[in-house]
Tab-separated table of C-alpha atoms and ligand atoms in Angstrom:
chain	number	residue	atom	x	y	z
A	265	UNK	CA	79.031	27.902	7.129
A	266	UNK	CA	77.857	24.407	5.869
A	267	UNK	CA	77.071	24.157	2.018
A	268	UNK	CA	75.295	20.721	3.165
A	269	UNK	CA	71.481	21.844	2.085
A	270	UNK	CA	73.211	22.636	-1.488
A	271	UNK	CA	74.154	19.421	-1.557
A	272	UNK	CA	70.945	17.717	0.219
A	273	UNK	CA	69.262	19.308	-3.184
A	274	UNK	CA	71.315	17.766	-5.608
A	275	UNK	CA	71.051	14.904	-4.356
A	276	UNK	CA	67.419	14.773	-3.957
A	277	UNK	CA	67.119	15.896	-7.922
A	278	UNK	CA	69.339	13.680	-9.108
A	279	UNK	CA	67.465	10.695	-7.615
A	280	UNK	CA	64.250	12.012	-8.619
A	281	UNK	CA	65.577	12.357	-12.539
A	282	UNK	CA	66.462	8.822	-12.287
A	283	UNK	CA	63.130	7.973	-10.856
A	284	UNK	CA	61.543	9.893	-13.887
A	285	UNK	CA	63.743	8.198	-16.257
A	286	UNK	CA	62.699	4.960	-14.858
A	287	UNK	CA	61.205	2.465	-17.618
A	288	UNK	CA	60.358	-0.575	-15.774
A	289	UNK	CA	59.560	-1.020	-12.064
A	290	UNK	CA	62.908	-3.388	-11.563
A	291	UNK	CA	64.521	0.192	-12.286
A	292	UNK	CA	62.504	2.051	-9.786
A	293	UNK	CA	63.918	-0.987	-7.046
A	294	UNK	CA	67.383	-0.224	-8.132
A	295	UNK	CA	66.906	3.131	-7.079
A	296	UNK	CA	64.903	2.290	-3.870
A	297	UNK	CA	67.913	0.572	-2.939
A	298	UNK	CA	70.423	2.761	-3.273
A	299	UNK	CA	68.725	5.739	-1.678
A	300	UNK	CA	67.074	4.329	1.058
A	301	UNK	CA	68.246	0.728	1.877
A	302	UNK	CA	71.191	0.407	4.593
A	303	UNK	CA	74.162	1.712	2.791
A	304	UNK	CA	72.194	3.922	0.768
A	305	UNK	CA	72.547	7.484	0.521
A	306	UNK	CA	69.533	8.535	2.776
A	307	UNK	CA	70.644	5.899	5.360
A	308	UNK	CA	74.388	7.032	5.120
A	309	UNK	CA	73.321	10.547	5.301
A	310	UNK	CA	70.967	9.901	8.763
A	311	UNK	CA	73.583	7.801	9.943
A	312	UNK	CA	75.901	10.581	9.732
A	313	UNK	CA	73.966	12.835	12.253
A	314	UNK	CA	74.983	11.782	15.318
A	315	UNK	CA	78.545	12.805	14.302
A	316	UNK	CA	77.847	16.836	13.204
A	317	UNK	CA	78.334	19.122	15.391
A	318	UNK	CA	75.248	20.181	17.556
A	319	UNK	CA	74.142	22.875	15.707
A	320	UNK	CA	74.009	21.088	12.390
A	321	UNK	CA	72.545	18.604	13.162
A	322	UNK	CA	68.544	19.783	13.206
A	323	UNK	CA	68.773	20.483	9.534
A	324	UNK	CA	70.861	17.484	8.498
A	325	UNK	CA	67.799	15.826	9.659
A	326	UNK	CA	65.007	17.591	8.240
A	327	UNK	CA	66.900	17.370	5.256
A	328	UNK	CA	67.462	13.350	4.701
A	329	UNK	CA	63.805	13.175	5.890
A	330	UNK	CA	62.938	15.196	3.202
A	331	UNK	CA	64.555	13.378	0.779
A	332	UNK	CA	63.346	10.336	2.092
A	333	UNK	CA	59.444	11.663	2.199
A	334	UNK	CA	59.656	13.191	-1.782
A	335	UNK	CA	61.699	10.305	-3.168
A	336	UNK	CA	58.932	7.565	-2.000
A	337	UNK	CA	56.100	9.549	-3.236
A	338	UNK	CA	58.045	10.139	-6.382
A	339	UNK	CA	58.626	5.880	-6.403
A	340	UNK	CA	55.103	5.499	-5.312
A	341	UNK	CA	53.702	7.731	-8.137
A	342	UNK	CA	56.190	6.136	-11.198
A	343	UNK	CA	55.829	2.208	-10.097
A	344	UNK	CA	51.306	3.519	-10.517
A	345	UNK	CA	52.143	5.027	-13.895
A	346	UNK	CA	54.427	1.992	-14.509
A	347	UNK	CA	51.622	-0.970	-13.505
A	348	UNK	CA	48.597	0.590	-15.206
A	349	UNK	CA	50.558	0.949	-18.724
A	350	UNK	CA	51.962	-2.405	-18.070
A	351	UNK	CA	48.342	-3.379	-17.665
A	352	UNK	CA	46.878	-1.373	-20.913
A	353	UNK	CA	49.547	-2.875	-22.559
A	354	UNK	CA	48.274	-6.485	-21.580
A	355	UNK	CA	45.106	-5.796	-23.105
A	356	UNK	CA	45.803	-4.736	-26.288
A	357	UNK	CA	41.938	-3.263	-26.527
A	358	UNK	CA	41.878	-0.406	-28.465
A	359	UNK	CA	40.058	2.246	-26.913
A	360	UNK	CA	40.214	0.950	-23.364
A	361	UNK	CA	41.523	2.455	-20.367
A	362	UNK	CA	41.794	0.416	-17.172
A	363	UNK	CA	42.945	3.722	-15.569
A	364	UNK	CA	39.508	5.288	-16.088
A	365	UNK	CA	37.678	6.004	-13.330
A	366	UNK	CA	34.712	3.610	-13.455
A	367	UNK	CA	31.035	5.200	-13.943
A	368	UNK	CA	29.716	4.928	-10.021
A	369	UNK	CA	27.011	2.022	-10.078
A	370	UNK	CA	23.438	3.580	-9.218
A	371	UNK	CA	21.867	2.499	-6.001
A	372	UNK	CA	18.748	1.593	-6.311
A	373	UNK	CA	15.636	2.590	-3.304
A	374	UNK	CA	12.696	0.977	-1.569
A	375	UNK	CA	9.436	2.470	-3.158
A	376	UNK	CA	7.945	4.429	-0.864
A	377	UNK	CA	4.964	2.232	-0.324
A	378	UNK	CA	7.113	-1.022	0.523
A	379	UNK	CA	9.271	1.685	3.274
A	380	UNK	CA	5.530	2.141	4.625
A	381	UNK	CA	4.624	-1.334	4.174
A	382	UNK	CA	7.899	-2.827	6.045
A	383	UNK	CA	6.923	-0.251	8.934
A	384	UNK	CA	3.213	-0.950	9.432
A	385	UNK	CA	4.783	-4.742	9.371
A	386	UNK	CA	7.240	-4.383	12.143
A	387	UNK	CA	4.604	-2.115	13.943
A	388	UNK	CA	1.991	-4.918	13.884
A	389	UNK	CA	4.521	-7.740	14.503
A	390	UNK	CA	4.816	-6.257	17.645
A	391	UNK	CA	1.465	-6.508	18.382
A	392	UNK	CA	1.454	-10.021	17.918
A	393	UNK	CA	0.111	-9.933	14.216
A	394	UNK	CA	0.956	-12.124	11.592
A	395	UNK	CA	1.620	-10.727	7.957
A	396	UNK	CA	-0.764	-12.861	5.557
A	397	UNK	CA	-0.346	-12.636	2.092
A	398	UNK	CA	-3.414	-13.716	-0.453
A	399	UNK	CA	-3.741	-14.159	-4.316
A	400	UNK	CA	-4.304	-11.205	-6.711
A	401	UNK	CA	-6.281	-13.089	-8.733
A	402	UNK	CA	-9.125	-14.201	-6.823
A	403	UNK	CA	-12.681	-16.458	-6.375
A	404	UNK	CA	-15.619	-14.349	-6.572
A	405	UNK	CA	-16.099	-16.301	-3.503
A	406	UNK	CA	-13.657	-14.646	-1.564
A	407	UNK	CA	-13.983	-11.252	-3.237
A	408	UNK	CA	-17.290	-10.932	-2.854
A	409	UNK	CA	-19.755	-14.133	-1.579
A	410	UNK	CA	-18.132	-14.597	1.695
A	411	UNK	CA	-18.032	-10.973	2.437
A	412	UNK	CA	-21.807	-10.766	2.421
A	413	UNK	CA	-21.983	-9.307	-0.859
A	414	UNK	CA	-24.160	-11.702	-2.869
A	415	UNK	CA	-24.339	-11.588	-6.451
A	416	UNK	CA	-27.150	-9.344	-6.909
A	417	UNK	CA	-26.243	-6.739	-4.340
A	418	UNK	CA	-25.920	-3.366	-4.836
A	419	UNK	CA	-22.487	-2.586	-3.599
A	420	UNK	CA	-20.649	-4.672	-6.120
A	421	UNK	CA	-20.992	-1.655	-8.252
A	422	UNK	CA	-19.222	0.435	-5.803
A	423	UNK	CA	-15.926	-1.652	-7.145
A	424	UNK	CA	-15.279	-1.826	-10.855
A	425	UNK	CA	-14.497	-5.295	-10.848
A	426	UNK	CA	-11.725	-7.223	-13.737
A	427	UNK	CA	-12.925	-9.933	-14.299
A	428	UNK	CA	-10.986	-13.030	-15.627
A	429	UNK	CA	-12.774	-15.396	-16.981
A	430	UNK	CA	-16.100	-15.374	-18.970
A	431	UNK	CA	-18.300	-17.207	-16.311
A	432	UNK	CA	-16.775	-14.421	-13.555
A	433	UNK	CA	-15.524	-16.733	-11.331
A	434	UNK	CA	-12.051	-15.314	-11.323
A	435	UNK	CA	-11.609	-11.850	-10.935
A	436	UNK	CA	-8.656	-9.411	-9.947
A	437	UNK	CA	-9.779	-8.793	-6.097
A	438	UNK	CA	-10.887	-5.427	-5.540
A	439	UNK	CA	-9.580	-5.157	-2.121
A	440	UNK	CA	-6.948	-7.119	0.474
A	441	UNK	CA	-10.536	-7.587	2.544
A	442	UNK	CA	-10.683	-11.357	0.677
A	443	UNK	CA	-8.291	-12.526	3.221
A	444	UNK	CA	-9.769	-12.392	6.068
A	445	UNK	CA	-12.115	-14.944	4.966
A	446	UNK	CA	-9.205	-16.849	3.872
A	447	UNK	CA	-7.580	-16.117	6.941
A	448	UNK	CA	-10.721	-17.420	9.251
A	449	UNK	CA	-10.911	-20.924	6.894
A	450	UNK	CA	-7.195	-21.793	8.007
A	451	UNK	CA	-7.150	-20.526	11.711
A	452	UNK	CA	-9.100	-20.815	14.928
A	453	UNK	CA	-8.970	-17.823	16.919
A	454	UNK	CA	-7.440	-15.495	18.436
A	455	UNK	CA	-6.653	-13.967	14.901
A	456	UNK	CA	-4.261	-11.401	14.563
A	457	UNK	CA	-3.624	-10.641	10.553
A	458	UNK	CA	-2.603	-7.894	8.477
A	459	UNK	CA	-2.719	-8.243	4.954
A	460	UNK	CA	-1.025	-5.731	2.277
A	461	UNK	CA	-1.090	-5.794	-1.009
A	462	UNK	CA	-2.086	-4.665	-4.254
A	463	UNK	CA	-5.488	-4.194	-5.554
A	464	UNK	CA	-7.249	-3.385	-9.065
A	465	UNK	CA	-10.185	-1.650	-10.137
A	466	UNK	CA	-11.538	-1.089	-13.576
A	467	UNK	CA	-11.218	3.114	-13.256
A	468	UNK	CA	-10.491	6.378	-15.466
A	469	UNK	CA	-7.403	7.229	-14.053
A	470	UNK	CA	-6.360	10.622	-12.870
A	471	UNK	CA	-4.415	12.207	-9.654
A	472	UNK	CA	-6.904	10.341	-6.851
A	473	UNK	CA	-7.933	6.965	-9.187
A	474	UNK	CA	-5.541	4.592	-10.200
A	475	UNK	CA	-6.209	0.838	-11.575
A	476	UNK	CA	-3.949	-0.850	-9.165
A	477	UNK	CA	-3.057	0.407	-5.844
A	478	UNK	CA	-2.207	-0.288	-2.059
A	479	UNK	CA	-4.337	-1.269	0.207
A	480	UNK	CA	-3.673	-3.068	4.164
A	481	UNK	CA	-6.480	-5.051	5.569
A	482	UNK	CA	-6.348	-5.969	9.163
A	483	UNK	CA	-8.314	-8.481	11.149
A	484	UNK	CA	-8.429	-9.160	14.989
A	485	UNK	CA	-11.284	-12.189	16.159
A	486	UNK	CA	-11.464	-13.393	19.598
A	487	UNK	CA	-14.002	-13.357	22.444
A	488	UNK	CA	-15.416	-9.813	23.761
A	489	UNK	CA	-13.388	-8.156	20.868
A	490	UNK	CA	-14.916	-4.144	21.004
A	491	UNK	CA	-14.825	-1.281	18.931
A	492	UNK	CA	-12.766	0.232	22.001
A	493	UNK	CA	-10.195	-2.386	20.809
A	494	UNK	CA	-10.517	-1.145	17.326
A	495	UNK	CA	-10.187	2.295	18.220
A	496	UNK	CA	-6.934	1.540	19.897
A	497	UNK	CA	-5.455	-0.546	17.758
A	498	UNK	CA	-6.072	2.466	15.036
A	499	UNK	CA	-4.428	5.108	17.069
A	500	UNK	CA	-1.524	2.631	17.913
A	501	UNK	CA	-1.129	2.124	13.994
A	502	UNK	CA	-1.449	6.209	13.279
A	503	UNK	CA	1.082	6.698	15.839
A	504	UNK	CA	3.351	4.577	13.965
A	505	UNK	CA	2.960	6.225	11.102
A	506	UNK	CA	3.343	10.132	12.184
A	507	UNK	CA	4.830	9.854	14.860
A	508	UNK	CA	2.641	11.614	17.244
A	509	UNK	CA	-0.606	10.731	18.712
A	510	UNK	CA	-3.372	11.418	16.688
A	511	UNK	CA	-7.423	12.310	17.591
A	512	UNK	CA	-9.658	10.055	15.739
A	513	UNK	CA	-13.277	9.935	15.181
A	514	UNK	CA	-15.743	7.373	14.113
A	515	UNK	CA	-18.913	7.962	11.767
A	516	UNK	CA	-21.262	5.577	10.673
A	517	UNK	CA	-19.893	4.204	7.642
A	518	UNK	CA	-21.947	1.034	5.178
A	519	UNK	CA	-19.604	-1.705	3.817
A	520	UNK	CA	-21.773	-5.207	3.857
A	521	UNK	CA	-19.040	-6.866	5.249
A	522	UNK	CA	-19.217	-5.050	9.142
A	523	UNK	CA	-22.342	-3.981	11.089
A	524	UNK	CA	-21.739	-1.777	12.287
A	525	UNK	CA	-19.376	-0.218	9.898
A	526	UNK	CA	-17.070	3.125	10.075
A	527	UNK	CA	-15.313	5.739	8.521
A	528	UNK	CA	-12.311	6.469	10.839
A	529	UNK	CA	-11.089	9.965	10.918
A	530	UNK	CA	-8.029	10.954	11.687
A	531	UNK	CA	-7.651	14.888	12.609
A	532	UNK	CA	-4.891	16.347	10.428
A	533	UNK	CA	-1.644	15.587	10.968
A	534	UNK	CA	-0.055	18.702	9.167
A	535	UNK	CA	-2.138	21.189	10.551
A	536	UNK	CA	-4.056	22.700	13.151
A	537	UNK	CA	-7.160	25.284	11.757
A	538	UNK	CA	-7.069	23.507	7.952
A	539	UNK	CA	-5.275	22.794	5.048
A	540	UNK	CA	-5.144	22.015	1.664
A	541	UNK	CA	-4.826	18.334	2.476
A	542	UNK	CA	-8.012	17.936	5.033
A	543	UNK	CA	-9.498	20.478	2.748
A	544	UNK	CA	-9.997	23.286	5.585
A	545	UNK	CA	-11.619	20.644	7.799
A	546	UNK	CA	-9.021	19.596	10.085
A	547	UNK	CA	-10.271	15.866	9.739
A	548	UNK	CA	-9.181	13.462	7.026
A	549	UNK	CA	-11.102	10.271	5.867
A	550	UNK	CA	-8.578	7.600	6.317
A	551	UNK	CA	-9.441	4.302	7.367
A	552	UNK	CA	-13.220	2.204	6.669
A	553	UNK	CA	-13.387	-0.076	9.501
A	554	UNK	CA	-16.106	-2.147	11.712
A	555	UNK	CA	-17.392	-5.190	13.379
A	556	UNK	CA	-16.990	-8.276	11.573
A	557	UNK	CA	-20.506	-9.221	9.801
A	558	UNK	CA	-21.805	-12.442	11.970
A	559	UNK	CA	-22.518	-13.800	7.726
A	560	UNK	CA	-18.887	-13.101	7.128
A	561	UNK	CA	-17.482	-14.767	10.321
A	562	UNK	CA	-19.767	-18.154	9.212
A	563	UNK	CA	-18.090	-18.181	5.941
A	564	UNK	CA	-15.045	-18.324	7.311
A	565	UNK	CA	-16.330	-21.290	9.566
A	566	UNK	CA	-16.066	-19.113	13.137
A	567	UNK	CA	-18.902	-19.320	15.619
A	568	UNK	CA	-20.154	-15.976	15.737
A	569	UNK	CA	-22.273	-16.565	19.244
A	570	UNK	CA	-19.154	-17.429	20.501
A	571	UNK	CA	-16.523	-15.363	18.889
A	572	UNK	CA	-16.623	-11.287	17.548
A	573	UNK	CA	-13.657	-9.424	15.742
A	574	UNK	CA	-13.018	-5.786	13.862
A	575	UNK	CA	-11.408	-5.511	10.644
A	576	UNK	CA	-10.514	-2.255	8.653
A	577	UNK	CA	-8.763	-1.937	5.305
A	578	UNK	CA	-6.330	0.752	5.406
A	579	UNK	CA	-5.709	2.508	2.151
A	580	UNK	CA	-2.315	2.374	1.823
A	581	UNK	CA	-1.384	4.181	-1.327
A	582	UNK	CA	-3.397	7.505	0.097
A	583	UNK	CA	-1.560	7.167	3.480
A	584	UNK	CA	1.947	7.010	1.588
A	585	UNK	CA	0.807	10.246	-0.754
A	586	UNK	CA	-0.495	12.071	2.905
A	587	UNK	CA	2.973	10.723	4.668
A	588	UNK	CA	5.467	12.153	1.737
A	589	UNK	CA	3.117	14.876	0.399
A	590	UNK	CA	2.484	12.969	-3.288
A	591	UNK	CA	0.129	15.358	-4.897
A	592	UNK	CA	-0.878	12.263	-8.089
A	593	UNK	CA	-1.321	8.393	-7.083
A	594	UNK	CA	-0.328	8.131	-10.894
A	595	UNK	CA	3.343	8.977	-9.702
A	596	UNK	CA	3.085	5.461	-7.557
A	597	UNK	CA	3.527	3.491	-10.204
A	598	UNK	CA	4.940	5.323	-12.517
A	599	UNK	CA	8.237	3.297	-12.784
A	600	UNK	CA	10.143	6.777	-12.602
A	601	UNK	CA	13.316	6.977	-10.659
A	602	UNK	CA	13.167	10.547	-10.897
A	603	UNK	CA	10.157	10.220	-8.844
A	604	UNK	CA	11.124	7.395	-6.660
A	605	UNK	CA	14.637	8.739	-5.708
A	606	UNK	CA	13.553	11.125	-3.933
A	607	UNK	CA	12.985	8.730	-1.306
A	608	UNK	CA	16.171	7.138	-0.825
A	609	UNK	CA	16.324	4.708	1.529
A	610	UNK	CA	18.319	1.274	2.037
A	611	UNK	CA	16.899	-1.894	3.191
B	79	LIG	N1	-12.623	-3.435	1.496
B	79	LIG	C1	-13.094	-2.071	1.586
B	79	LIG	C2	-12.801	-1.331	0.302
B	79	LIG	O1	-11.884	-1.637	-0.363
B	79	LIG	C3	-12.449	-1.366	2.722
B	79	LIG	C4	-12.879	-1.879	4.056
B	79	LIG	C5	-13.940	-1.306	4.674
B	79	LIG	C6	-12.228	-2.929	4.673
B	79	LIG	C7	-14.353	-1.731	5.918
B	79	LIG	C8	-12.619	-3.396	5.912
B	79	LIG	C9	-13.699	-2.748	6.536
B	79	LIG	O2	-12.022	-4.381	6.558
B	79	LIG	O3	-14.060	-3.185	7.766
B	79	LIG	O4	-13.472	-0.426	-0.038
């Protein structure tokens, strides 16, 4: 019998005290070289194969593999060791450890209303809108005067205006509806616009009410322009957002700024004889909408004999809370990335 795996062993230990005994990585080489470089004992020993006899020569082989496959991990592990005390030693920090793992940087997530947002705005893109953006603070003009709501009239006290300045010319617009008329002043039709963004209103917060929130407005002006194209374009958008096609309904709705004017209901998305979220009534009120106001198309300079159009103003923050099932507005804007992790999403 052979006593050549006896000797495989020793071998094998023997080069793996040296690699343990190694103080610099010019030692760990010297050993590299000797074991495994031509001339070396692995080499020697796999040369050597081809002249056993048959029978031998299967575990010759396993064995100088072996060695070979335990040795380099043993190098690889000792030159690691080796470089990263080299390296602690370079710094000469007390107290720091370049082997440390380091703390995993946080990644951070797009709120859920700019995820909604970036949807509605590849949605409408596709319909040939363009994406207007308008001030936050804004010219009682636009806020208020253009969209048929003179000074005097009653529904300014349906929106608990900030006002800027002490003559309340400037005020923080109570709705994205502002830019259509700013949208009409710098375009000739056909107008396609959407317009999200952030709106403020002087209110006692609590889950439903919150000072500054979401809202989309959308505009479409062109010749023969019909609430049939309204009703489309609403179910197009409420397909986009849950994914299914949804029923909708139109009731007579006042806002000065559309005769006539709606309130847009969508029936429940979530489910089918009532809920807690339609309130048992299978409908929700989601989207005020209309014809453009001839008064409102003149401010914005279009010739309303010639030209009609539909706007609505989508609440956005609501649609994000029905979407994700956010039971407090407050949360919204909370800042918390407890809250807003929970809707992880990249780019
Ligand atoms: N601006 C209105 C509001 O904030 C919402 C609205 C209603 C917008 C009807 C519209 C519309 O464009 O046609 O209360």
């Amino acid at each position: 019998m052979s006593q050549q795996p006896v000797d495989h062993e020793v071998t094998l230990q023997s080069l793996l005290a040296r690699v343990a005994a190694a103080a610099t990585v010019e030692d760990l080489r010297a050993v590299a070289r000797e074991a495994l470089e031509q001339g070396g004992v692995v080499a020697t020993l796999l040369a050597s194969i081809p002249t056993l006899p048959g029978p031998e020569r299967k575990a010759a082989g396993q064995a100088a593999n072996r060695i070979k496959t335990e040795l380099q991990a043993a190098l690889d592990a000792k030159k690691a060791a080796l470089e990263a005390g080299a390296l602690l030693a370079s710094r000469h920090v007390e107290g720091f450890d370049p082997t440390l793992r380091a703390p995993r940087a946080e990644r951070g997530t797009l709120h859920p209303v700019t995820q909604v947002v970036r949807e509605l705005e590849d949605l409408f893109t596709s319909m040939g809108f363009e994406v207007l953006d308008g001030p936050e603070i804004e010219l009682d003009w636009y806020n208020f005067e253009a969209l048929n709501i003179p000074r005097d009239h009653p529904a300014r006290d349906m929106q608990d205006t900030f006002r800027c300045d002490p003559a309340g010319q400037l005020v923080l617009r109570t709705h994205t509806s502002p830019v259509q008329v700013r949208a009409m002043e710098t375009r000739r039709p056909p107008i396609r616009a959407i317009a999200p963004g952030k709106v403020f209103r002087q209110e006692t917060t609590d889950a439903s009410h919150e000072h500054t929130f979401h809202q989309m407005e959308g505009l479409v002006i062109d010749e023969d322009v019909s609430v049939g194209h309204l009703i489309h374009t609403m179910k197009t958008l409420l397909r986009g957002v849950f994914g299914k096609d949804i029923e909708v309904r139109l009731r007579p709705g006042y806002f000065p700024f559309v005769e006539p004017g709606f309130e847009l209901d969508a029936r429940c998305p979530f489910c089918k004889s009532g809920c807690s979220v339609c309130k048992q009534s299978t409908w929700i009120e989601l989207l005020p909408c209309g014809m453009v106001h001839e008064n409102v198309l003149k401010a914005g300079g279009i010739d309303p004999t010639r030209y009609s159009g539909f706007a609505f103003g989508l609440g956005l923050s609501r649609l994000v809370m029905l979407r994700y099932g956010i039971d407090d507005v407050r949360h919204l804007l909370s800042g918390d990335t407890r809250f807003l992790r929970q809707f992880h999403r990249i780019g």
